[in-house]
CSV table of C-alpha atoms in Angstrom, one decimal:
chain,number,residue,atom,x,y,z
A,1,MET,CA,0.6,-5.0,2.8
A,2,PRO,CA,3.8,-3.1,1.9
A,3,ARG,CA,3.5,-0.1,-0.3
A,4,LEU,CA,6.8,0.6,-2.0
A,5,LEU,CA,8.0,3.4,-4.2
A,6,LEU,CA,10.9,2.3,-6.5
A,7,ASP,CA,14.0,4.4,-6.9
A,8,THR,CA,15.2,5.0,-10.4
A,9,HIS,CA,18.0,2.4,-10.4
A,10,ILE,CA,15.5,-0.3,-9.3
A,11,VAL,CA,13.1,0.7,-12.1
A,12,LEU,CA,15.9,0.5,-14.6
A,13,ALA,CA,16.8,-3.0,-13.4
A,14,LEU,CA,13.3,-4.1,-13.9
A,15,LEU,CA,13.0,-2.6,-17.3
A,16,ARG,CA,16.3,-4.4,-18.3
A,17,ARG,CA,15.1,-7.6,-16.8
A,18,ASN,CA,18.1,-8.1,-14.4
A,19,PHE,CA,16.3,-7.0,-11.2
A,20,ASP,CA,16.4,-10.5,-9.7
A,21,GLN,CA,20.0,-10.9,-10.4
A,22,GLN,CA,21.1,-7.4,-9.4
A,23,PHE,CA,18.9,-7.0,-6.3
A,24,ARG,CA,18.3,-10.5,-5.1
A,25,HIS,CA,18.0,-9.4,-1.4
A,26,ILE,CA,15.1,-7.1,-2.5
A,27,SER,CA,13.4,-9.2,-5.2
A,28,ARG,CA,12.4,-12.1,-2.9
A,29,HIS,CA,10.1,-9.6,-1.1
A,30,PHE,CA,8.3,-8.9,-4.3
A,31,SER,CA,7.7,-12.6,-5.1
A,32,VAL,CA,5.7,-13.3,-1.9
A,33,GLY,CA,2.7,-11.2,-3.1
A,34,GLY,CA,0.8,-8.6,-1.2
A,35,VAL,CA,3.2,-5.8,-2.2
A,36,THR,CA,2.0,-2.8,-4.1
A,37,GLY,CA,4.8,-1.2,-6.2
A,38,PHE,CA,4.8,2.4,-7.4
A,39,VAL,CA,6.9,4.3,-9.9
A,40,SER,CA,7.0,8.1,-9.7
A,41,VAL,CA,6.5,10.3,-12.6
A,42,ALA,CA,9.6,12.0,-11.3
A,43,THR,CA,11.5,8.7,-12.0
A,44,LEU,CA,10.1,8.6,-15.6
A,45,TRP,CA,11.1,12.3,-16.0
A,46,GLU,CA,14.7,11.5,-14.7
A,47,ILE,CA,15.0,8.6,-17.1
A,48,ALA,CA,13.7,10.7,-20.1
A,49,ILE,CA,16.2,13.5,-19.3
A,50,LYS,CA,19.2,11.2,-19.0
A,51,SER,CA,18.2,9.3,-22.1
A,52,ARG,CA,17.9,12.4,-24.2
A,53,LEU,CA,21.2,13.6,-23.0
A,54,GLY,CA,22.8,10.2,-24.0
A,55,LYS,CA,23.7,9.3,-20.4
A,56,LEU,CA,21.4,6.4,-20.2
A,57,ASP,CA,20.1,3.6,-22.4
A,58,THR,CA,17.0,1.9,-21.3
A,59,GLY,CA,17.0,-0.7,-24.0
A,60,MET,CA,13.5,0.4,-25.2
A,61,ARG,CA,11.8,3.5,-26.5
A,62,LEU,CA,10.8,5.9,-23.7
A,63,SER,CA,7.2,5.7,-24.9
A,64,ASP,CA,7.1,2.0,-24.1
A,65,ILE,CA,8.2,2.4,-20.5
A,66,PRO,CA,4.8,3.0,-18.9
A,67,ALA,CA,3.2,0.0,-20.5
A,68,ASN,CA,6.1,-2.2,-19.5
A,69,LEU,CA,5.7,-1.0,-15.9
A,70,LYS,CA,2.1,-1.7,-16.0
A,71,LEU,CA,2.7,-5.2,-17.3
A,72,GLY,CA,4.8,-5.6,-14.2
A,73,ARG,CA,1.9,-4.6,-12.1
A,74,LEU,CA,3.5,-1.3,-11.0
A,75,GLU,CA,1.4,1.8,-10.5
A,76,ILE,CA,2.5,5.1,-11.8
A,77,LEU,CA,2.4,7.8,-9.0
A,78,GLY,CA,1.8,11.3,-10.2
A,79,ILE,CA,3.3,14.4,-8.7
A,80,ASP,CA,0.9,16.3,-6.5
A,81,VAL,CA,1.1,19.8,-5.0
A,82,ALA,CA,1.4,18.1,-1.5
A,83,HIS,CA,4.5,16.2,-2.8
A,84,VAL,CA,6.2,19.4,-4.0
A,85,LEU,CA,5.4,21.4,-0.9
A,86,HIS,CA,6.2,18.8,1.6
A,87,THR,CA,9.0,19.7,4.0
A,88,LEU,CA,11.2,16.8,4.6
A,89,ASP,CA,12.2,16.1,8.2
A,90,PRO,CA,14.8,14.8,8.7
A,91,ALA,CA,16.1,16.4,5.5
A,92,PRO,CA,17.9,13.8,3.3
A,93,PRO,CA,21.7,14.2,3.0
A,94,THR,CA,21.2,14.7,-0.8
A,95,ARG,CA,20.7,17.7,-3.0
A,96,ASP,CA,19.4,15.6,-5.9
A,97,PRO,CA,15.9,17.1,-6.7
A,98,PHE,CA,14.6,13.7,-7.9
A,99,ASP,CA,15.6,11.9,-4.7
A,100,ARG,CA,14.0,14.7,-2.6
A,101,LEU,CA,10.7,14.4,-4.5
A,102,LEU,CA,10.7,10.6,-4.1
A,103,LEU,CA,11.2,11.0,-0.3
A,104,ALA,CA,8.5,13.6,-0.1
A,105,GLN,CA,6.1,11.3,-2.0
A,106,CYS,CA,6.9,8.5,0.5
A,107,HIS,CA,6.1,10.8,3.4
A,108,VAL,CA,2.9,12.1,2.0
A,109,GLU,CA,1.6,8.8,0.6
A,110,GLY,CA,2.8,6.4,3.4
A,111,LEU,CA,5.2,4.5,1.1
A,112,SER,CA,8.6,3.0,1.7
A,113,LEU,CA,11.4,3.9,-0.8
A,114,VAL,CA,13.2,0.8,-2.3
A,115,THR,CA,16.7,2.0,-2.9
A,116,VAL,CA,20.3,1.0,-2.6
A,117,ASP,CA,21.5,4.6,-3.0
A,118,ARG,CA,23.9,5.2,-0.1
A,119,ALA,CA,22.6,8.8,0.4
A,120,LEU,CA,19.0,7.4,1.0
A,121,VAL,CA,19.3,3.9,2.5
A,122,ASP,CA,19.4,5.2,6.1
A,123,HIS,CA,16.4,7.6,5.7
A,124,PRO,CA,13.4,6.7,7.9
A,125,VAL,CA,11.2,6.0,4.8
A,126,ALA,CA,13.8,3.6,3.2
A,127,PHE,CA,12.6,0.1,2.8
A,128,ARG,CA,14.5,-2.4,5.0
A,129,PRO,CA,14.2,-5.9,3.7
């Protein structure tokens, strides 16, 4: 049973209800069942920061996001000390702290990262549909 951690742009597409259109090649894997999807607290933090800076519109109140994710049967993954201290190998070709934390969470928790981010799609933990 695949255990998948969703990158921020995937979560935003789900919240905006255009995931199936925007990521058809990925969405069909979710419709077959048996998939456990996770959203990191780091992703929620990134969305909150960018929303408050006016760089992002989620289309809903920030406080409504967790409930919407749970309605979509997604589990929220907290940030643990093991995630923060995990040394990534191979190191990702990104300096983005949110991306680095998502990759560390995948390593520690045995998850695959669902992303179309060019800097991450070739990483060993990236989900390959």
